[in-house]
XYZ file of N, CA and C in Angstrom:
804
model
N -128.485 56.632 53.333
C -129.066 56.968 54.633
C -130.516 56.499 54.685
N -131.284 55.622 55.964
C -132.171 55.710 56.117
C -133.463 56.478 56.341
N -134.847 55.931 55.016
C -135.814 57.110 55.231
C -136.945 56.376 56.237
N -136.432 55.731 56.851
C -137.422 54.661 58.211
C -137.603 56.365 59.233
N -139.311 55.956 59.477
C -138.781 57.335 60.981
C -138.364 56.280 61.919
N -138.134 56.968 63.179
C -137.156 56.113 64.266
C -138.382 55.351 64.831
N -137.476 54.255 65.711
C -138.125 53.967 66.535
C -137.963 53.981 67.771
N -138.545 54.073 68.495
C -138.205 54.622 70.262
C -137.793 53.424 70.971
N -136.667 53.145 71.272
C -136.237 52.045 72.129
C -136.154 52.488 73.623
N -136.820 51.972 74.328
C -136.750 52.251 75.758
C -135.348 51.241 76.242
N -135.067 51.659 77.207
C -133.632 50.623 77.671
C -132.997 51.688 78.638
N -131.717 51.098 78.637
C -130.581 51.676 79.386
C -129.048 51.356 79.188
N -128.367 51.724 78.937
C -126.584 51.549 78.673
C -126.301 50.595 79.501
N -126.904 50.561 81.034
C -126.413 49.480 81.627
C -127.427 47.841 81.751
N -128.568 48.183 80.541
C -129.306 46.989 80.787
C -128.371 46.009 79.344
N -128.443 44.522 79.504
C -128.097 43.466 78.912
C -128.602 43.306 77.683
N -129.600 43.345 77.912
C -130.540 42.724 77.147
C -131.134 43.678 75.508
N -130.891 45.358 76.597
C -130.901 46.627 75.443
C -130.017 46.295 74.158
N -128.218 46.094 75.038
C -127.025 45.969 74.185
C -127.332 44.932 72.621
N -128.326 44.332 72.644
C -128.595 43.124 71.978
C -129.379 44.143 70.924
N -130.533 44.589 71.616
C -131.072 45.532 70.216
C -130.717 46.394 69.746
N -130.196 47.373 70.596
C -129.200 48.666 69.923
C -128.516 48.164 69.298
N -127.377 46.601 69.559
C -126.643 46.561 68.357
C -127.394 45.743 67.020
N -128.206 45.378 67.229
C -129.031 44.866 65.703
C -129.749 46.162 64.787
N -129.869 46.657 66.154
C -130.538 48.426 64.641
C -129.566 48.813 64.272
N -127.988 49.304 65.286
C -127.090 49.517 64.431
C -126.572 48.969 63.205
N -126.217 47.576 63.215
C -125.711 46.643 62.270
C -126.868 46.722 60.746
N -128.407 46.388 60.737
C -128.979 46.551 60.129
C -129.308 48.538 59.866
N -129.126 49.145 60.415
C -129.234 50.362 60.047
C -130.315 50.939 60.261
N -130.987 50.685 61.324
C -132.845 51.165 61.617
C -132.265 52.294 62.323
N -133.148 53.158 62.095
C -133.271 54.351 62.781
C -133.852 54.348 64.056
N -133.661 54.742 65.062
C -134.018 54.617 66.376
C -133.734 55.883 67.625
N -134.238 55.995 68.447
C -133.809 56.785 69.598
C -133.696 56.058 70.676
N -133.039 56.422 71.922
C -133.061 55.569 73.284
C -134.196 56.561 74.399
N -134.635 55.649 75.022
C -135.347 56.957 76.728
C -135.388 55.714 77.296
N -135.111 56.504 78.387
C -135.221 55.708 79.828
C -136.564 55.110 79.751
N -137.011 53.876 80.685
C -138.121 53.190 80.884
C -139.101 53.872 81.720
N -138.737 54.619 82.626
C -139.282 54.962 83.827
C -139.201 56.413 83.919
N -138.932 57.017 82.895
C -138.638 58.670 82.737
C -140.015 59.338 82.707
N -140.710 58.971 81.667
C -142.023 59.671 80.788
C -143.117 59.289 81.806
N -144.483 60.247 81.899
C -145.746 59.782 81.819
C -146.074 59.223 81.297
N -145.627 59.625 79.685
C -146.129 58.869 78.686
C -145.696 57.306 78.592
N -144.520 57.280 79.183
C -144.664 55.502 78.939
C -144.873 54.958 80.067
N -145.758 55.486 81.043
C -146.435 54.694 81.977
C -147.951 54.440 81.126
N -148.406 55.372 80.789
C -149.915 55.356 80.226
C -149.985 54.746 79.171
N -149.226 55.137 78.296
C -149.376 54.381 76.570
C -148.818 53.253 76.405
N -147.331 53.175 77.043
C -146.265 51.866 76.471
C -146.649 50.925 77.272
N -146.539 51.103 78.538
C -146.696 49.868 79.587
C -147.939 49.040 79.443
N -149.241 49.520 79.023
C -150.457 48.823 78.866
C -150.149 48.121 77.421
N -149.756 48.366 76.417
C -149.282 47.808 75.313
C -148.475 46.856 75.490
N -147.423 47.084 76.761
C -146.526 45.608 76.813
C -146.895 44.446 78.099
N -148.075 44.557 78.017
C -148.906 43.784 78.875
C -148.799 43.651 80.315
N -148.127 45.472 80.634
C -148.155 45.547 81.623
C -146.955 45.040 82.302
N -145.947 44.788 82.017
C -144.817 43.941 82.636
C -143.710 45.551 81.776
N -143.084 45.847 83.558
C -142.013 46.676 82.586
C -140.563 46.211 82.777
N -140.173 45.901 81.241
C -138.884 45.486 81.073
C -138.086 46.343 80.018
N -136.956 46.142 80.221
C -135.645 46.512 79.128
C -135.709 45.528 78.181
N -135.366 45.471 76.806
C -135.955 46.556 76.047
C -137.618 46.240 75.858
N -138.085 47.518 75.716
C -139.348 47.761 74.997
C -138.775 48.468 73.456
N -140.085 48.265 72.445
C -139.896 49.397 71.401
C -141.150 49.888 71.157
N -141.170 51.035 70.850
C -142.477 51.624 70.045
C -142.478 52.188 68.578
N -143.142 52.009 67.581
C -143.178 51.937 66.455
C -143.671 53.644 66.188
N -143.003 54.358 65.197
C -143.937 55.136 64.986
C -145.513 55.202 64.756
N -146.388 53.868 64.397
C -147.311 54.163 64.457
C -148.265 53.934 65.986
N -147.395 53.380 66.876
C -147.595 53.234 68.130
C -147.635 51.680 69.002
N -147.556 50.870 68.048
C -147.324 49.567 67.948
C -145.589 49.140 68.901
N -145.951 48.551 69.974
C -145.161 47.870 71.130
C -145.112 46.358 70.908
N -143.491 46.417 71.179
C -142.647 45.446 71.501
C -142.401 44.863 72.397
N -142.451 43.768 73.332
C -141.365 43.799 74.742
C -141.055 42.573 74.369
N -139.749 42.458 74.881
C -138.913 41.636 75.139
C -137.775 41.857 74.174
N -136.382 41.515 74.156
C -135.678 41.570 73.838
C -134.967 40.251 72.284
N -135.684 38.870 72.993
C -136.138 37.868 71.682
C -137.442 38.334 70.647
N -138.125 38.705 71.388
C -139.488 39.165 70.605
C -138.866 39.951 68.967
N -138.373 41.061 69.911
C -137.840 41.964 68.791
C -137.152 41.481 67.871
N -136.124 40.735 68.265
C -135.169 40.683 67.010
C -136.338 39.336 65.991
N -136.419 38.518 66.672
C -137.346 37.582 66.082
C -138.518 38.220 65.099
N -139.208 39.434 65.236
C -140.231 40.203 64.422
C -139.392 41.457 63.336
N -138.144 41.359 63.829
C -137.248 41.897 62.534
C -136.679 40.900 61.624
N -136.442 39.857 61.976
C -136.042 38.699 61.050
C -136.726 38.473 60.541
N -137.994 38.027 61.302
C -138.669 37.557 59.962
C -139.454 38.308 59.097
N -139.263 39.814 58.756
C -139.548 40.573 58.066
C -138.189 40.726 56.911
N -137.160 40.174 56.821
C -135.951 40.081 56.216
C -135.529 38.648 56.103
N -136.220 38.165 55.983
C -136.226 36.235 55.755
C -135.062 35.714 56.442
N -134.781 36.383 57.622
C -133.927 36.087 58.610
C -132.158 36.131 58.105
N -132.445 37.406 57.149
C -131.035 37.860 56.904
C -129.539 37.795 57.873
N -130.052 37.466 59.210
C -128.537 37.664 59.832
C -128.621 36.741 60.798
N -129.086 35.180 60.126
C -129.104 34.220 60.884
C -128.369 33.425 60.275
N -127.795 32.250 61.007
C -126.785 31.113 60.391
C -127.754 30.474 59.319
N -127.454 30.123 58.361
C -127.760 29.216 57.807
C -128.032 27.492 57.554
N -126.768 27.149 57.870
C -126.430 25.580 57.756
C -126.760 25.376 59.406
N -127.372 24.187 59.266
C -128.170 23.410 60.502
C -127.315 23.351 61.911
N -125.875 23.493 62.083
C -125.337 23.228 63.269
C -125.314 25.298 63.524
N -124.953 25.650 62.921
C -124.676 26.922 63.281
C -126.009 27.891 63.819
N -127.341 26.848 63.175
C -128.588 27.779 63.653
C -128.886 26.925 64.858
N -128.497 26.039 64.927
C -128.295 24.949 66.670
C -127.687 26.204 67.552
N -126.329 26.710 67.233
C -125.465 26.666 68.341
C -126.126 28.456 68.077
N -126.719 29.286 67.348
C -127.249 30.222 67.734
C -128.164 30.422 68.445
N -129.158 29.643 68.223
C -130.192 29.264 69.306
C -129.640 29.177 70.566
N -128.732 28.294 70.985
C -128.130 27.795 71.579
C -127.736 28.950 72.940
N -127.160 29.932 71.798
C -126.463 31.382 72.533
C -127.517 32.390 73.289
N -128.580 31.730 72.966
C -130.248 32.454 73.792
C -130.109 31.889 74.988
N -130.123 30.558 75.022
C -130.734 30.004 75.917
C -129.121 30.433 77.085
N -128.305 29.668 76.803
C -126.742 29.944 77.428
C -126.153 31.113 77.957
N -126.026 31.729 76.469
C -125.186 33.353 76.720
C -126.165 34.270 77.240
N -127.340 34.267 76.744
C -128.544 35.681 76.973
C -128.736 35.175 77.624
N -129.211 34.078 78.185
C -129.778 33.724 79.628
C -129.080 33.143 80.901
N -128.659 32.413 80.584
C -127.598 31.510 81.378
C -126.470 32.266 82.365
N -125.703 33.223 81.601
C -124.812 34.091 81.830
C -125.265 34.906 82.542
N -126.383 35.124 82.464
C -127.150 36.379 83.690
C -126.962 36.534 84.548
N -126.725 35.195 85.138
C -126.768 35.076 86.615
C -125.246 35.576 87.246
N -123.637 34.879 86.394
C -122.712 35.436 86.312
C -122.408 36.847 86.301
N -123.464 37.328 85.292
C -123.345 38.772 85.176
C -123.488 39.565 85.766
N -124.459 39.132 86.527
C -125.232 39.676 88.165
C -124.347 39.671 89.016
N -123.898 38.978 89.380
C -122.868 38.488 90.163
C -121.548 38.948 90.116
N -121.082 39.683 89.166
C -120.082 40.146 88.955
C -120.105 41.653 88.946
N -121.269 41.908 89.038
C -121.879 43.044 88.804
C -122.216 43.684 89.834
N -122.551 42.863 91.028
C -123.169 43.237 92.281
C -122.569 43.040 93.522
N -122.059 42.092 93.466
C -121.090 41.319 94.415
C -119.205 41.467 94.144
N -118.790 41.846 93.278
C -117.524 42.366 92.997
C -117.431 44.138 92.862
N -117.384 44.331 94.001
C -117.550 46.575 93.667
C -116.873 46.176 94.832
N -116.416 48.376 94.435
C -115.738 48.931 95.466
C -116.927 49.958 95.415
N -116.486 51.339 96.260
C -117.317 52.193 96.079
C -117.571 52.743 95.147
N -116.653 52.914 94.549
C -116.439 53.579 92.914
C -117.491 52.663 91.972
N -117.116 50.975 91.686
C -118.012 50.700 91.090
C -119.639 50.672 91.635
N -119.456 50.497 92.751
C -121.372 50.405 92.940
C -121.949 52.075 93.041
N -121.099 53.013 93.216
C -121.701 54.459 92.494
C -121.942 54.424 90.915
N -121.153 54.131 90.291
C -121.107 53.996 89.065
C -122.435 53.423 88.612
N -123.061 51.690 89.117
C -124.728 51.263 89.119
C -125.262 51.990 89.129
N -125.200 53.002 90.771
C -126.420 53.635 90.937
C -126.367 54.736 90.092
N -125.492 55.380 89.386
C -125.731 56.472 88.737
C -126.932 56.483 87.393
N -126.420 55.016 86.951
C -127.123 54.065 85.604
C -128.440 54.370 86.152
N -128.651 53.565 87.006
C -130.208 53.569 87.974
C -131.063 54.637 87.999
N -129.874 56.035 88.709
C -130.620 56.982 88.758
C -131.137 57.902 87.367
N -130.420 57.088 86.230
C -130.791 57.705 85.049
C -131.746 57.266 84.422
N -132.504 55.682 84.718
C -133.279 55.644 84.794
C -134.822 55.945 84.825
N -135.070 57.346 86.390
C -135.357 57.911 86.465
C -135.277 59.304 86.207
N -134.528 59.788 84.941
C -134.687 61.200 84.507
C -135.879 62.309 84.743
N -135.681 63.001 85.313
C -136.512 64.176 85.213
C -137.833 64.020 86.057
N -137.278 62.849 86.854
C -137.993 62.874 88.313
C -136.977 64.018 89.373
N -137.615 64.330 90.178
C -137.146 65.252 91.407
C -136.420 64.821 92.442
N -137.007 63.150 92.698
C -136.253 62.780 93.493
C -135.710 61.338 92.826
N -135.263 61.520 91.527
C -134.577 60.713 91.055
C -133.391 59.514 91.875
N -133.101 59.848 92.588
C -132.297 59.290 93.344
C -132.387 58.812 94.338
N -133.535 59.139 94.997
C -134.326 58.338 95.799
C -134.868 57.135 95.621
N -135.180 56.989 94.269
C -135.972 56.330 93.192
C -135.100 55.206 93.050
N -133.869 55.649 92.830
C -132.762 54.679 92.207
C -132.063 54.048 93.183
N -132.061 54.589 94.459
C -131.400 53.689 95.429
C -132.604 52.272 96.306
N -134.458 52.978 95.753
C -135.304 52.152 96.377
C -135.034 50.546 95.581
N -134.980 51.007 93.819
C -134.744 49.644 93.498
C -133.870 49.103 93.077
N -132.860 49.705 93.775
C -131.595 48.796 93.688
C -131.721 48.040 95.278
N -132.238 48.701 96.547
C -132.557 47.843 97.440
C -133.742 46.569 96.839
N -134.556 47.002 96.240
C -135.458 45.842 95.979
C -134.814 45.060 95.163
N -133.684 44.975 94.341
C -132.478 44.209 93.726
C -132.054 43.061 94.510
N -131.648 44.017 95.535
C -130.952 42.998 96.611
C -132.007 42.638 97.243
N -133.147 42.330 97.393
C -133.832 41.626 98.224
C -134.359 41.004 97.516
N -134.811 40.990 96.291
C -136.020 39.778 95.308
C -135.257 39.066 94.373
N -134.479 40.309 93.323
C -134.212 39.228 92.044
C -132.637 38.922 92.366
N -131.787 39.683 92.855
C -130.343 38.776 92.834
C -130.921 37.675 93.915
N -131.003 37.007 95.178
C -131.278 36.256 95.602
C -131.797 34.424 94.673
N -132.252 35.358 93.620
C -133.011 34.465 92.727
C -131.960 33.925 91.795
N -130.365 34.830 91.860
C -129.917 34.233 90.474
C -129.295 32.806 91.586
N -129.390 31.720 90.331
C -128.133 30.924 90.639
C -127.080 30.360 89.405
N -127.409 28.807 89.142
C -126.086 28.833 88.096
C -127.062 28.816 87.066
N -126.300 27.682 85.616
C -126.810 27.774 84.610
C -128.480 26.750 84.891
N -129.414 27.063 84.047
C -130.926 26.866 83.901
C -130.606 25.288 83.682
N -130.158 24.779 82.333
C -130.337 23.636 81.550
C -129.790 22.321 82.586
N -130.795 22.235 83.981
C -130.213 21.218 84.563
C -132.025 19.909 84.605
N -131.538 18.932 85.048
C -133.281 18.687 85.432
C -133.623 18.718 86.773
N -132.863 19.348 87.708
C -132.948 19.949 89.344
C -134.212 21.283 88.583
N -133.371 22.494 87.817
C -134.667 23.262 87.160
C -135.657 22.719 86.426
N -135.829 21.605 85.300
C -136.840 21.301 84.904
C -137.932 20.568 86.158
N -136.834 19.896 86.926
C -138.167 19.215 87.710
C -138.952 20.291 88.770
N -138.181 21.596 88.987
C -138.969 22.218 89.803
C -139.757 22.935 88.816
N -139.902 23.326 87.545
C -140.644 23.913 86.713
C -142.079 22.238 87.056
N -141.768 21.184 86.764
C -143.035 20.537 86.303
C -143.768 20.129 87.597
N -142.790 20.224 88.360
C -143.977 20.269 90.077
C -144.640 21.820 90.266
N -144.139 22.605 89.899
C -144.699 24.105 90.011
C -145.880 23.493 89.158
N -145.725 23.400 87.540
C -147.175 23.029 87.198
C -148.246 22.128 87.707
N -147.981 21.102 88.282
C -148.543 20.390 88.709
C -149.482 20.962 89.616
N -148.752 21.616 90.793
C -149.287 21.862 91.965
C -150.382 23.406 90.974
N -149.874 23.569 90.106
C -151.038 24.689 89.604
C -152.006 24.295 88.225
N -152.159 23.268 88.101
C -153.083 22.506 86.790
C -154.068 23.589 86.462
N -154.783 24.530 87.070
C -156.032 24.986 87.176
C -155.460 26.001 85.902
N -154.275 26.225 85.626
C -154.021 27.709 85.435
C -154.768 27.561 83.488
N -155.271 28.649 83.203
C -156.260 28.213 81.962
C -155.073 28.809 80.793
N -155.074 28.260 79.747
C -154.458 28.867 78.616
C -154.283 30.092 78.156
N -153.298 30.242 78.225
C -153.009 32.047 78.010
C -152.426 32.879 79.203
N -152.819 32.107 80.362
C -152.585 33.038 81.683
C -150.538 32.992 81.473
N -150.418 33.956 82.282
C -149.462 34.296 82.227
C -148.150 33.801 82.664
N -147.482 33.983 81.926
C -145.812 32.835 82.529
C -145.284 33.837 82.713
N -144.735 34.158 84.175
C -143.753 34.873 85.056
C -142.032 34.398 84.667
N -141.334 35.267 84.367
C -139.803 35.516 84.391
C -139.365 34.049 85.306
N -139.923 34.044 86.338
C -139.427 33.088 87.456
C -141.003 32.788 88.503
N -140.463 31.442 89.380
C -141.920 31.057 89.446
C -140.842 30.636 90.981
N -141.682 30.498 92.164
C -141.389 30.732 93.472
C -140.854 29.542 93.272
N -141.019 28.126 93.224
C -140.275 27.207 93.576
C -138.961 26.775 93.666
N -138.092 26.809 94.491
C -137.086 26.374 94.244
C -136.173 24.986 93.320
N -135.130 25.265 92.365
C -134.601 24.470 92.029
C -133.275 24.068 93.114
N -132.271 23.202 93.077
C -131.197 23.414 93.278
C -130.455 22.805 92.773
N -129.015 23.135 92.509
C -127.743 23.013 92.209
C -126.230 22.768 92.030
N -125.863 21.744 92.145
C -124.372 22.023 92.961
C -123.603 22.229 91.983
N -122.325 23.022 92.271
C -121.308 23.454 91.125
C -120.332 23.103 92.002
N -119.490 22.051 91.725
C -118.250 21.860 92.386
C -118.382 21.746 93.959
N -119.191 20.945 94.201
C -119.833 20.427 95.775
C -120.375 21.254 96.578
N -120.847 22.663 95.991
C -121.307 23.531 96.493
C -122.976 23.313 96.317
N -123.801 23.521 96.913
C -125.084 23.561 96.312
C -125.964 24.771 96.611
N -126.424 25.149 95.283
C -126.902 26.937 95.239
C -128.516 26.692 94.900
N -129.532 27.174 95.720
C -130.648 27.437 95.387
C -131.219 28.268 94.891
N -131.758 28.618 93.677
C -132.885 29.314 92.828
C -134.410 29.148 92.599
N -134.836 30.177 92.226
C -136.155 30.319 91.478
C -135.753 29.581 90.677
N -137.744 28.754 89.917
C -137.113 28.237 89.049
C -137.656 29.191 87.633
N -136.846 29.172 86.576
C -137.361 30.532 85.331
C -137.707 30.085 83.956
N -139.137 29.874 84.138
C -139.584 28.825 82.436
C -139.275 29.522 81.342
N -138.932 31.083 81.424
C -138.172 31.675 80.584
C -136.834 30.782 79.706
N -136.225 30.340 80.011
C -135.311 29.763 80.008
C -135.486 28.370 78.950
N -136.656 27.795 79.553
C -137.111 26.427 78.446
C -138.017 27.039 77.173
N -138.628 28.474 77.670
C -139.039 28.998 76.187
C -137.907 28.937 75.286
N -136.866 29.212 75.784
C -135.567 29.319 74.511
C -135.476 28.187 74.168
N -135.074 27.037 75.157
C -134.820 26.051 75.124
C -135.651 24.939 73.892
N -137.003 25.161 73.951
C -137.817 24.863 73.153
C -137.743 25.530 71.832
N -137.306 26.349 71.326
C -137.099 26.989 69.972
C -135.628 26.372 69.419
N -134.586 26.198 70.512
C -133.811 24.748 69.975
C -133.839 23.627 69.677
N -134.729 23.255 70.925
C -135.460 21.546 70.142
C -136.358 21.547 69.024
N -137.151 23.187 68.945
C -137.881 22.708 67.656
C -136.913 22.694 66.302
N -135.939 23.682 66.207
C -135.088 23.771 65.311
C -134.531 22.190 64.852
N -134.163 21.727 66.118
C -133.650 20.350 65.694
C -134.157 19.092 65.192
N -135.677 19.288 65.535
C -136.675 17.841 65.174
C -137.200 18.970 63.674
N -136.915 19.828 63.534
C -137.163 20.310 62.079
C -135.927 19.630 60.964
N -135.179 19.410 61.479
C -134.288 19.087 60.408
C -134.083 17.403 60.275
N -133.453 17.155 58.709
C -133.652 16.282 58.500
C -132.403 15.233 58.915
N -132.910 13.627 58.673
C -131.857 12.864 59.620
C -130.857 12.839 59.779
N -130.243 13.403 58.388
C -128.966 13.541 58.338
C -128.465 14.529 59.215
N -128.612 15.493 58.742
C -129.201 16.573 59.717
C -128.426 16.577 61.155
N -129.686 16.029 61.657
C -130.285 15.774 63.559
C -128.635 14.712 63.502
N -128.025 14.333 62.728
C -126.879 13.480 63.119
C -126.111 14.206 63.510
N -126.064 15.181 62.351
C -124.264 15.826 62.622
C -124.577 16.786 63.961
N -126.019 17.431 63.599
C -125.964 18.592 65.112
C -125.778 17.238 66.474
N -126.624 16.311 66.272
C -126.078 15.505 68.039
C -124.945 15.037 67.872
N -123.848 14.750 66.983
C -122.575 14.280 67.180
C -121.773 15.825 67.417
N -122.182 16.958 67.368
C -121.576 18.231 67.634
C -121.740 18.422 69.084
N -123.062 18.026 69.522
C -123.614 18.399 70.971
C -122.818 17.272 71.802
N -122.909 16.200 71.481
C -121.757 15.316 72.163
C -120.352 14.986 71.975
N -120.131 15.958 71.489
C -118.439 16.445 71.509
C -118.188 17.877 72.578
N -118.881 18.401 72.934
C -119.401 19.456 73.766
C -120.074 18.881 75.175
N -120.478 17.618 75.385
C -121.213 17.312 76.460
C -122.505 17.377 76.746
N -122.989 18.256 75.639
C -124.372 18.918 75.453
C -125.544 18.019 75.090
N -125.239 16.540 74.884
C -126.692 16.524 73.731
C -127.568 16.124 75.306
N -127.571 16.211 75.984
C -128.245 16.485 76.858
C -129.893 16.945 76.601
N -129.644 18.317 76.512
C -130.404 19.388 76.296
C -131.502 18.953 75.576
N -131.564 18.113 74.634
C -132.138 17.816 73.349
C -133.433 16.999 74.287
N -133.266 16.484 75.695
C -133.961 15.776 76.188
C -134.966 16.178 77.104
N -134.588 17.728 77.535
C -134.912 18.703 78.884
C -136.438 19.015 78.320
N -137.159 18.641 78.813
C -139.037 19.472 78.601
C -139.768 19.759 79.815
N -140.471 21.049 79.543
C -141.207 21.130 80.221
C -142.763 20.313 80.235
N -143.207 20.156 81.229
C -144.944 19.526 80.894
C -145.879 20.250 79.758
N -145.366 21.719 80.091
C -146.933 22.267 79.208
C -146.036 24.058 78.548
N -145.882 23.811 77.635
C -145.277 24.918 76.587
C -145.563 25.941 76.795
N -144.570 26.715 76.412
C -145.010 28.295 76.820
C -144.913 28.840 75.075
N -146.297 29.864 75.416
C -145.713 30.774 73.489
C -146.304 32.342 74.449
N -146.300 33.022 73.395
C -146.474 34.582 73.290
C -148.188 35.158 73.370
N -148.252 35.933 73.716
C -149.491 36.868 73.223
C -149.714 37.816 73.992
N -150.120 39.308 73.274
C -150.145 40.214 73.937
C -148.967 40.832 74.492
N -147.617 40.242 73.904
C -146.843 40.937 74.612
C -146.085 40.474 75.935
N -146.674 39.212 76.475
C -145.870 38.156 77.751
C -146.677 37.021 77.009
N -145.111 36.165 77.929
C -145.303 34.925 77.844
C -146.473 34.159 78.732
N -147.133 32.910 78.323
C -148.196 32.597 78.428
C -147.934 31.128 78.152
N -148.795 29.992 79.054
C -148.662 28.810 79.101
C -149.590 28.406 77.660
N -149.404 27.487 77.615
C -150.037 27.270 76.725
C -151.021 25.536 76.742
């Protein structure tokens, strides 16, 4: 049995992104608790200024008070405290894990949304809001609470989903967004999604989105993986990616890199 004290995972049963860390503390065996994001005083005052102010699923807090956000962040600052014990090893398999960031954790979102929001009866979209309203625990008008931002759902961020990221319809609206903003100084902050539209067609349909540099942050921790390895290497992973259709990807950049600090992402 573990003598770790816990650590406080903020989240929710029905957030995505939680399911990812709850099941890595389970599997590795960390001790932990769950609370709602939006429950406490206390994690308006203490946690939220620690996670630079951006509130997302998951956060963690450390027993000594030390904050987490993001959901890559985390597992990435547990690996490499365990020399990345529960990562692939051999060069195609740490490709196609990477891979599952950018694709499955991200990519799929939009599906998920979509299936999530747009396929209910009454039964299932009570069922959301119940999630929602738990959210807000041990507010009074909890439910008030939970039906305001599930309306702000439907008006800002589903609107925003569309298909998969890895197209250059999204890269090129990511590098005209920079363009038209050169001024922005190092460090300032990279938003989830950035107003410009990309667009899309899936089967002669064409779907417009935000465009989300989130997305090439992953993307970029695959290409670095891959120009890390050696020639032999970089062979077999692009003869894998073009048996898949994929080696594509290997080509997709943004103008100006995004890394970490403080807790959000940040141009660099």
């Amino acid at each position: 049995m573990t003598t770790e004290k816990p650590i406080v995972l903020y989240g929710s049963p029905m957030s995505l992104y939680t399911a990812r860390v709850r099941s890595y503390f389970i599997k590795r065996g960390r001790a932990y608790s769950e609370q709602p994001p939006h429950a406490s005083k206390y994690f308006h005052e203490k946690i939220l200024p620690k996670a630079g102010g951006r509130r997302s699923m998951p956060t963690i807090e450390f027993p000594d008070g030390t904050v987490i956000r993001d959901g890559v962040a985390i597992l990435d600052y547990f690996e490499a405290l365990n020399d990345h014990e529960y990562a692939p090893r051999s060069p195609k398999q740490k490709i196609v894990s990477l891979l599952f960031d950018v694709i499955g954790a991200e990519g799929l979102l939009r599906p998920a949304m979509h299936y999530r929001w747009n396929y209910y009866d009454s039964e299932h979209f009570e069922f959301n809001r119940l999630h929602f309203e738990a959210l807000f625990k041990g507010h009074d008008n909890a439910a008030d609470l939970a039906n305001e931002r599930i309306d702000l759902l439907f008006q800002n961020a589903l609107p925003g989903f569309g298909v998969v990221p890895e197209t250059e319809a999204a890269c090129k609206a990511i590098n005209e967004w920079l363009a038209e903003n050169e001024s922005l100084a190092p460090g300032s902050e990279s938003q989830r999604a950035v107003g410009l539209p990309g667009s899309f067609v899936i089967q002669g349909i064409e779907l417009r989105t935000v465009a989300q540099p989130f997305r090439f942050y992953l993307l970029e921790r695959v290409i670095g993986a891959y120009e890390a390895l050696g020639d032999i290497e970089q062979q077999e992973v692009l003869q894998m990616l073009k048996l898949c259709n994929m080696e594509k990807l290997l080509n997709y950049r943004i103008s100006r890199p995004i890394g970490r600090k403080d807790n959000l992402e940040v141009w660099l």
